[in-house]
Amino acid sequence: LHCCPSNSPYLLTESLNELEDHDLDALVADLGCKSSQPELSTPPQSSSLPDDRTPPPPAMTPSSNTAESSQSKPQTKAEKIKLALEKLKEAKVRKLIVKVLMGDGSSKTLMVNERQTVRQVLDKLLEKTHCDSSIDWSVCETNPELQNERGFEDHEYLVELLCAWTRHSENKIYFVLRPQKYVMFTDPQLFYMWKKSKTVLSGVNQQAKELLIKEHFGGSTLIVPDLEGTLYLKEDGKKVWKSRYFVLRASGIYYVPKGKTKSCSDLACFVHFEKVNIYTTSNYKEKYRAPTNFCFILKHPCIQKESHYIKFLCCDNEHTLLLWVNSIRIAKYGAVLYKNYQEAVKRASTLQGVDSALHTDQYNGLTTQVSPQTNPNPPKTTNVEEYPHEPPPDFIPPPPPGHICTLDHKKTHIRERRLDL
């Protein structure tokens, strides 16, 4: 990630240089519109005019204005960057230049303003990378010092999240598929029937899943999974982990003190969710001598280094980790999470419909060109110039197992025929 503040002109210039030309043009145009709005919105002074008169229209000189604009319009990339720097100083909306890393090590550089949600950034990335329309695409942050990561929620504002990082942070942003992003809606029985056997859970049909979602998310009050069980808690400042019995509630996580029962009156608050986020971790068995590598932490987003304010928890297995991490997300975000899921499904359906229509049109156009009715005496040789050709996208992230990016196989076939010729 490059988060370039306005008081760092060298870094900002370097990051602007990484933007693609059309993105840089769009940035300059956007900043130009915003800077000119105050002048356009200033009403004329009518107090000096008689009541029966209206102010004359301003003189229009389109030819001179057009000539001036054509001469002053920046042509080279260096001129565009210079103009963008000037406009950024005048802009009132915070903007960050963000480098998003892909699965194959390549990256995309975006200009993001403080009004854009993660969902809007995802749509921009999907447009740039030409990936499939899976609801599992996510923008994630990683912290190499704490060895943790978190998938940003679609309703969050990306600039606000990134501004919580320290100035010289080594954190990175990734564009990846996370199959567990909306698992609480694709497989709600895992969370609301978690005490049942695996055989029972695997036999739940789609209709039963929809009823579970409606029951727990469709009412006026969100119902949080009644999750509870033994987790390992890391002691402050030590690489020592002790088991405790934890209980999930809508307001936070509670634990059973020693010598007490699991009744509500005996539970002690462990952490509230208002000011903390949940992060998954990597290799904590080696870093902190955790019992397993299935750990998660709860911390304020501004805490970027090891601190006694971080809550470290460890699970026995991957399935328990999945239950706790996503149940905490349900408790923290509630109905907003369900709304994000609905918007993601709607967006994916729209993109699939557009792709399907596009492929149908391309196929019809291709068959029309080779149809005998169109050309009753086709030549023996094939003119490859008749076939439609579009350059491939500049980047296609490698799909994880079980996910396939949407490609036009007909075009691939045509390109192979060109090579043969």
Coordinates of C-alpha atoms in Angstrom, one line a residue:
L1 CA 0.0 0.0 0.0
H2 CA 1.1 3.6 -0.6
C3 CA -0.8 6.0 1.6
C4 CA 0.6 9.3 0.6
P5 CA -0.3 12.3 2.7
S6 CA -0.5 15.8 1.2
N7 CA 2.5 16.9 3.3
S8 CA 4.8 14.5 1.6
P9 CA 5.2 15.9 -2.0
Y10 CA 8.0 13.5 -3.0
L11 CA 6.1 10.4 -2.1
L12 CA 2.9 11.8 -3.6
T13 CA 4.6 12.6 -6.9
E14 CA 6.1 9.1 -7.0
S15 CA 2.7 7.5 -6.3
L16 CA 0.9 9.7 -8.9
N17 CA 3.4 8.5 -11.4
E18 CA 2.2 4.9 -10.8
L19 CA -1.3 5.8 -11.8
E20 CA -2.5 4.7 -15.2
D21 CA -3.0 7.6 -17.7
H22 CA -6.8 7.3 -17.8
D23 CA -6.9 7.3 -13.9
L24 CA -4.7 10.3 -13.8
D25 CA -6.9 12.1 -16.3
A26 CA -10.0 11.2 -14.3
L27 CA -8.4 12.5 -11.1
V28 CA -7.4 15.8 -12.6
A29 CA -10.9 16.2 -14.1
D30 CA -12.6 15.4 -10.8
L31 CA -10.4 17.8 -8.8
G32 CA -11.0 20.5 -11.4
C33 CA -14.8 20.1 -11.0
K34 CA -14.6 20.3 -7.2
S35 CA -12.4 23.3 -7.2
S36 CA -14.7 25.2 -9.6
Q37 CA -17.9 24.4 -7.7
P38 CA -17.7 27.3 -5.2
E39 CA -17.3 29.8 -8.0
L40 CA -20.3 28.4 -9.9
S41 CA -22.5 28.3 -6.8
T42 CA -21.9 32.0 -5.9
P43 CA -25.2 33.9 -6.7
P44 CA -25.1 37.3 -8.4
Q45 CA -25.6 40.4 -6.3
S46 CA -29.1 41.5 -7.2
S47 CA -29.5 44.2 -4.5
S48 CA -28.0 46.9 -6.7
L49 CA -30.5 46.2 -9.5
P50 CA -34.0 47.7 -9.9
D51 CA -36.9 45.5 -9.0
D52 CA -38.2 45.4 -12.6
R53 CA -34.8 44.4 -14.1
T54 CA -33.0 41.1 -14.2
P55 CA -29.2 40.9 -14.5
P56 CA -28.0 40.5 -18.1
P57 CA -26.5 37.1 -19.0
P58 CA -22.7 36.8 -18.9
A59 CA -20.9 37.4 -22.1
M60 CA -20.0 34.2 -23.9
T61 CA -16.8 33.9 -25.8
P62 CA -16.7 30.2 -26.7
S63 CA -14.0 30.5 -29.3
S64 CA -11.5 32.2 -27.1
N65 CA -12.3 29.9 -24.1
T66 CA -11.9 26.9 -26.3
A67 CA -8.6 28.1 -27.6
E68 CA -7.3 28.8 -24.1
S69 CA -8.4 25.5 -22.7
S70 CA -6.8 23.6 -25.6
Q71 CA -3.6 25.4 -25.1
S72 CA -3.5 25.1 -21.3
K73 CA -4.6 21.4 -21.2
P74 CA -1.7 19.3 -19.9
Q75 CA -0.4 16.9 -22.5
T76 CA 2.5 15.0 -21.0
K77 CA 2.2 12.8 -17.9
A78 CA 4.6 15.2 -16.0
E79 CA 2.3 18.1 -16.7
K80 CA -0.7 16.1 -15.5
I81 CA 1.0 15.2 -12.3
K82 CA 2.0 18.8 -11.7
L83 CA -1.6 19.9 -12.2
A84 CA -2.9 17.1 -10.0
L85 CA -0.6 18.2 -7.2
E86 CA -1.9 21.8 -7.4
K87 CA -5.5 20.6 -7.4
L88 CA -4.9 18.2 -4.5
K89 CA -3.7 21.2 -2.3
E90 CA -7.1 22.9 -3.0
A91 CA -9.2 19.8 -2.6
K92 CA -11.3 19.5 0.6
V93 CA -11.9 15.7 0.3
R94 CA -9.1 13.5 1.6
K95 CA -7.7 11.2 -1.1
L96 CA -5.1 8.4 -0.9
I97 CA -3.1 6.7 -3.5
V98 CA -3.4 3.0 -2.7
K99 CA -1.3 0.2 -4.2
V100 CA -3.4 -3.0 -4.0
L101 CA -1.4 -6.3 -4.3
M102 CA -2.7 -9.3 -6.2
G103 CA -2.2 -13.0 -5.7
D104 CA 0.6 -13.3 -8.3
G105 CA 2.7 -10.4 -6.9
S106 CA 1.5 -7.8 -9.4
S107 CA -0.4 -4.7 -8.2
K108 CA -3.0 -2.1 -9.1
T109 CA -2.7 1.6 -8.1
L110 CA -5.9 3.4 -7.3
M111 CA -6.9 6.9 -6.2
V112 CA -9.5 6.5 -3.4
N113 CA -11.3 9.3 -1.6
E114 CA -12.8 9.3 1.8
R115 CA -16.4 8.9 0.5
Q116 CA -15.7 5.6 -1.2
T117 CA -16.7 2.4 0.5
V118 CA -14.9 -0.8 0.3
R119 CA -17.7 -2.1 -1.9
Q120 CA -17.0 0.7 -4.4
V121 CA -13.3 0.0 -4.4
L122 CA -14.1 -3.7 -5.0
D123 CA -16.2 -2.8 -8.0
K124 CA -13.3 -0.7 -9.4
L125 CA -10.9 -3.6 -8.9
L126 CA -13.2 -6.1 -10.5
E127 CA -13.5 -3.8 -13.5
K128 CA -9.7 -3.4 -13.8
T129 CA -8.9 -7.1 -13.4
H130 CA -11.8 -8.6 -15.4
C131 CA -12.3 -11.2 -12.7
D132 CA -15.4 -13.2 -12.2
S133 CA -18.3 -11.8 -10.2
S134 CA -17.9 -13.9 -7.0
I135 CA -19.3 -12.5 -3.8
D136 CA -16.1 -13.7 -2.1
W137 CA -13.7 -11.0 -3.5
S138 CA -12.3 -9.0 -0.6
V139 CA -10.0 -6.1 0.2
C140 CA -7.8 -7.3 3.1
E141 CA -5.1 -5.7 5.2
T142 CA -2.0 -7.5 6.5
N143 CA 0.3 -6.4 9.4
P144 CA 3.7 -8.2 9.1
E145 CA 4.8 -7.1 12.6
L146 CA 1.8 -8.6 14.4
Q147 CA 1.4 -11.3 11.7
N148 CA -2.3 -10.7 11.3
E149 CA -4.8 -9.9 8.6
R150 CA -8.4 -8.7 8.3
G151 CA -10.9 -8.5 5.5
F152 CA -12.5 -5.1 5.3
E153 CA -16.3 -5.1 5.5
D154 CA -18.0 -3.8 2.4
H155 CA -19.7 -0.9 4.2
E156 CA -16.6 0.5 5.7
Y157 CA -14.8 3.6 4.2
L158 CA -11.3 2.6 3.0
V159 CA -9.6 5.9 3.6
E160 CA -10.8 6.0 7.2
L161 CA -9.4 2.5 7.8
L162 CA -6.0 3.3 6.2
C163 CA -5.6 6.5 8.1
A164 CA -5.4 4.5 11.3
W165 CA -2.1 3.1 10.2
T166 CA 1.2 4.6 11.4
R167 CA 3.2 6.9 9.1
H168 CA 5.9 4.3 8.3
S169 CA 3.7 1.3 8.5
E170 CA 4.7 -1.9 6.6
N171 CA 1.1 -3.0 6.3
K172 CA -0.2 -4.1 2.9
I173 CA -3.5 -4.3 1.0
Y174 CA -4.5 -7.3 -1.0
F175 CA -7.3 -8.1 -3.4
V176 CA -8.1 -11.8 -2.8
L177 CA -10.9 -14.3 -2.6
R178 CA -12.1 -15.2 0.9
P179 CA -14.6 -18.1 0.8
Q180 CA -15.5 -17.4 4.4
K181 CA -16.5 -13.8 3.8
Y182 CA -20.3 -14.6 3.8
V183 CA -20.3 -18.1 5.1
M184 CA -22.8 -17.2 7.8
F185 CA -25.4 -16.6 5.0
T186 CA -24.4 -19.4 2.6
D187 CA -24.2 -21.9 5.5
P188 CA -26.1 -20.4 8.4
Q189 CA -26.6 -23.8 10.0
L190 CA -22.9 -23.9 10.9
F191 CA -23.5 -21.0 13.3
Y192 CA -27.1 -21.4 14.5
M193 CA -27.0 -25.2 14.7
W194 CA -23.4 -25.6 15.7
K195 CA -24.2 -28.2 18.5
K196 CA -25.6 -30.6 15.9
S197 CA -23.6 -33.4 14.4
K198 CA -21.8 -33.0 11.0
T199 CA -24.3 -35.4 9.4
V200 CA -27.2 -33.3 10.4
L201 CA -25.5 -30.0 9.3
S202 CA -24.6 -31.5 5.9
G203 CA -28.2 -32.5 5.3
V204 CA -29.7 -29.0 5.7
N205 CA -31.3 -28.0 2.3
Q206 CA -31.5 -24.6 0.8
Q207 CA -35.1 -23.9 2.0
A208 CA -34.0 -24.6 5.6
K209 CA -31.1 -22.3 5.2
E210 CA -33.3 -19.5 4.0
L211 CA -35.6 -20.0 7.0
L212 CA -32.6 -19.8 9.3
I213 CA -31.5 -16.5 7.7
K214 CA -35.0 -15.0 7.9
E215 CA -35.4 -16.1 11.5
H216 CA -32.2 -14.6 12.8
F217 CA -31.6 -11.7 10.4
G218 CA -35.1 -10.8 9.1
G219 CA -36.7 -9.6 12.3
S220 CA -36.5 -6.3 14.2
T221 CA -33.8 -7.7 16.5
L222 CA -30.7 -9.6 15.3
I223 CA -30.1 -13.0 17.0
V224 CA -26.4 -13.7 17.7
P225 CA -25.2 -17.4 17.6
D226 CA -25.2 -18.8 21.2
L227 CA -21.6 -19.8 20.8
E228 CA -19.6 -20.9 23.8
G229 CA -16.6 -23.1 24.6
T230 CA -13.1 -23.4 25.8
L231 CA -10.4 -21.2 24.3
Y232 CA -6.8 -20.5 25.2
L233 CA -6.0 -17.0 26.4
K234 CA -2.5 -15.5 26.2
E235 CA -1.3 -13.8 29.4
D236 CA -0.2 -10.2 29.2
G237 CA 3.5 -9.9 28.3
K238 CA 4.1 -13.7 28.5
K239 CA 4.2 -16.5 26.0
V240 CA 1.9 -18.5 28.4
W241 CA -1.6 -19.6 27.3
K242 CA -4.3 -20.7 29.8
S243 CA -7.7 -22.3 29.0
R244 CA -10.9 -20.4 29.9
Y245 CA -14.5 -21.0 29.1
F246 CA -15.9 -18.1 26.9
V247 CA -19.4 -17.2 26.0
L248 CA -20.5 -15.0 23.1
R249 CA -23.1 -12.3 23.6
A250 CA -24.3 -9.4 21.4
S251 CA -22.3 -6.9 23.3
G252 CA -19.1 -8.8 23.6
I253 CA -17.3 -11.9 24.9
Y254 CA -17.6 -13.0 28.5
Y255 CA -15.8 -15.7 30.4
V256 CA -16.5 -17.9 33.4
P257 CA -14.2 -17.0 36.4
K258 CA -12.6 -19.8 38.4
G259 CA -15.0 -21.4 40.8
K260 CA -18.1 -19.9 39.1
T261 CA -20.8 -21.4 37.0
K262 CA -21.9 -20.6 33.4
S263 CA -25.0 -18.7 34.6
C264 CA -25.4 -15.1 33.4
S265 CA -24.9 -13.7 36.9
D266 CA -21.4 -15.2 37.2
L267 CA -20.1 -14.2 33.8
A268 CA -17.3 -11.6 33.6
C269 CA -16.8 -9.3 30.7
F270 CA -13.7 -10.1 28.6
V271 CA -14.1 -7.5 25.8
H272 CA -16.8 -5.3 24.2
F273 CA -17.0 -5.0 20.4
E274 CA -17.5 -1.3 20.0
K275 CA -13.9 -0.2 19.6
V276 CA -12.1 -3.4 18.5
N277 CA -11.8 -5.4 15.3
I278 CA -11.2 -9.1 14.9
Y279 CA -8.1 -10.3 13.1
T280 CA -6.9 -13.7 12.1
T281 CA -3.2 -14.6 12.6
S282 CA -0.5 -16.7 11.0
N283 CA 2.2 -18.9 12.6
Y284 CA 1.5 -17.9 16.3
K285 CA 2.6 -21.3 17.4
E286 CA 6.1 -20.3 16.6
K287 CA 5.8 -16.5 17.4
Y288 CA 4.0 -16.8 20.7
R289 CA 4.2 -20.5 21.5
A290 CA 0.4 -20.8 21.0
P291 CA -1.1 -24.3 21.5
T292 CA -2.1 -24.3 17.8
N293 CA -1.9 -21.9 14.8
F294 CA -5.7 -21.3 14.8
C295 CA -5.6 -18.0 16.6
F296 CA -7.3 -14.6 16.4
I297 CA -6.8 -11.3 18.2
L298 CA -9.1 -8.4 19.2
K299 CA -7.6 -4.9 19.1
H300 CA -8.3 -1.3 18.3
P301 CA -7.4 -0.6 14.6
C302 CA -4.9 2.1 15.7
I303 CA -2.8 -0.4 17.6
Q304 CA -0.2 -1.5 15.1
K305 CA 2.5 -3.0 17.4
E306 CA 2.5 -5.5 20.2
S307 CA 0.6 -4.1 23.2
H308 CA -1.1 -5.3 26.4
Y309 CA -4.3 -3.9 25.0
I310 CA -4.5 -6.7 22.5
K311 CA -6.5 -9.8 23.3
F312 CA -4.9 -13.0 22.1
L313 CA -7.1 -16.1 21.8
C314 CA -6.4 -19.6 20.4
C315 CA -8.7 -22.3 19.2
D316 CA -8.3 -26.1 19.1
N317 CA -9.0 -26.5 15.4
E318 CA -9.8 -24.6 12.2
H319 CA -13.6 -25.2 12.4
T320 CA -13.7 -23.6 15.9
L321 CA -11.8 -20.7 14.6
L322 CA -14.3 -20.2 11.8
L323 CA -17.2 -20.3 14.2
W324 CA -15.7 -17.7 16.6
V325 CA -14.3 -15.3 14.0
N326 CA -17.6 -15.1 12.0
S327 CA -19.9 -15.2 15.0
I328 CA -18.0 -12.2 16.4
R329 CA -18.6 -10.4 13.0
I330 CA -22.3 -11.1 13.2
A331 CA -22.4 -9.7 16.8
K332 CA -20.4 -6.6 15.9
Y333 CA -22.0 -5.6 12.6
G334 CA -25.4 -7.2 12.8
A335 CA -27.9 -6.4 10.1
V336 CA -25.4 -4.3 8.2
L337 CA -23.5 -7.5 7.4
Y338 CA -26.6 -9.0 5.9
K339 CA -27.2 -5.9 3.9
N340 CA -23.6 -6.1 2.5
Y341 CA -24.3 -9.7 1.5
Q342 CA -27.5 -8.8 -0.3
E343 CA -25.7 -6.0 -2.2
A344 CA -22.9 -8.4 -3.1
V345 CA -25.3 -11.0 -4.4
K346 CA -27.2 -8.4 -6.4
R347 CA -24.0 -7.0 -7.9
A348 CA -22.8 -10.4 -8.8
S349 CA -26.1 -11.3 -10.5
T350 CA -25.9 -8.1 -12.5
L351 CA -22.4 -8.7 -13.7
Q352 CA -23.2 -12.3 -14.6
G353 CA -26.2 -11.1 -16.7
V354 CA -24.0 -8.5 -18.5
D355 CA -21.3 -11.1 -19.2
S356 CA -23.8 -13.6 -20.5
A357 CA -25.4 -11.1 -22.8
L358 CA -22.0 -10.0 -24.1
H359 CA -20.9 -13.5 -24.8
T360 CA -24.2 -14.3 -26.6
D361 CA -23.8 -11.2 -28.8
Q362 CA -20.2 -12.2 -29.6
Y363 CA -21.2 -15.7 -30.4
N364 CA -24.0 -14.6 -32.7
G365 CA -21.7 -12.2 -34.5
L366 CA -19.2 -15.0 -35.0
T367 CA -21.7 -17.5 -36.3
T368 CA -23.1 -14.9 -38.7
Q369 CA -19.7 -14.4 -40.3
V370 CA -19.2 -18.1 -41.0
S371 CA -22.9 -18.9 -41.8
P372 CA -23.4 -20.5 -45.3
Q373 CA -26.5 -18.5 -45.8
T374 CA -24.5 -15.3 -45.4
N375 CA -21.8 -16.4 -47.8
P376 CA -23.1 -19.3 -50.0
N377 CA -19.6 -19.7 -51.6
P378 CA -17.2 -19.4 -48.8
P379 CA -13.5 -19.2 -49.8
K380 CA -11.3 -22.1 -49.0
T381 CA -8.9 -20.0 -47.0
T382 CA -10.0 -18.2 -43.9
N383 CA -9.4 -14.5 -43.5
V384 CA -8.5 -14.1 -39.9
E385 CA -9.0 -10.3 -40.1
E386 CA -12.7 -10.9 -40.2
Y387 CA -12.7 -12.3 -36.6
P388 CA -13.3 -9.9 -33.8
H389 CA -10.2 -9.3 -31.7
E390 CA -9.8 -7.5 -28.4
P391 CA -6.6 -7.3 -26.4
P392 CA -6.6 -9.5 -23.3
P393 CA -7.0 -7.7 -19.9
D394 CA -3.8 -6.3 -18.4
F395 CA -4.1 -8.6 -15.4
I396 CA -6.0 -11.7 -14.4
P397 CA -5.4 -12.8 -10.8
P398 CA -4.8 -16.6 -10.5
P399 CA -8.0 -18.1 -9.2
P400 CA -7.8 -20.1 -6.0
P401 CA -9.0 -23.7 -6.0
G402 CA -12.7 -23.9 -6.8
H403 CA -12.9 -20.5 -8.4
I404 CA -12.5 -19.7 -12.1
C405 CA -12.1 -16.3 -13.6
T406 CA -14.5 -15.5 -16.5
L407 CA -12.8 -15.7 -19.8
D408 CA -14.1 -15.7 -23.4
H409 CA -12.9 -19.1 -24.6
K410 CA -14.1 -18.3 -28.1
K411 CA -11.6 -15.5 -28.3
T412 CA -8.9 -17.8 -27.0
H413 CA -9.7 -20.3 -29.8
I414 CA -9.6 -17.6 -32.4
R415 CA -6.2 -16.4 -31.2
E416 CA -4.9 -20.0 -31.4
R417 CA -6.2 -20.3 -35.0
R418 CA -4.3 -17.1 -35.9
L419 CA -1.1 -18.5 -34.6
D420 CA -1.7 -21.7 -36.6
L421 CA -2.2 -19.6 -39.7

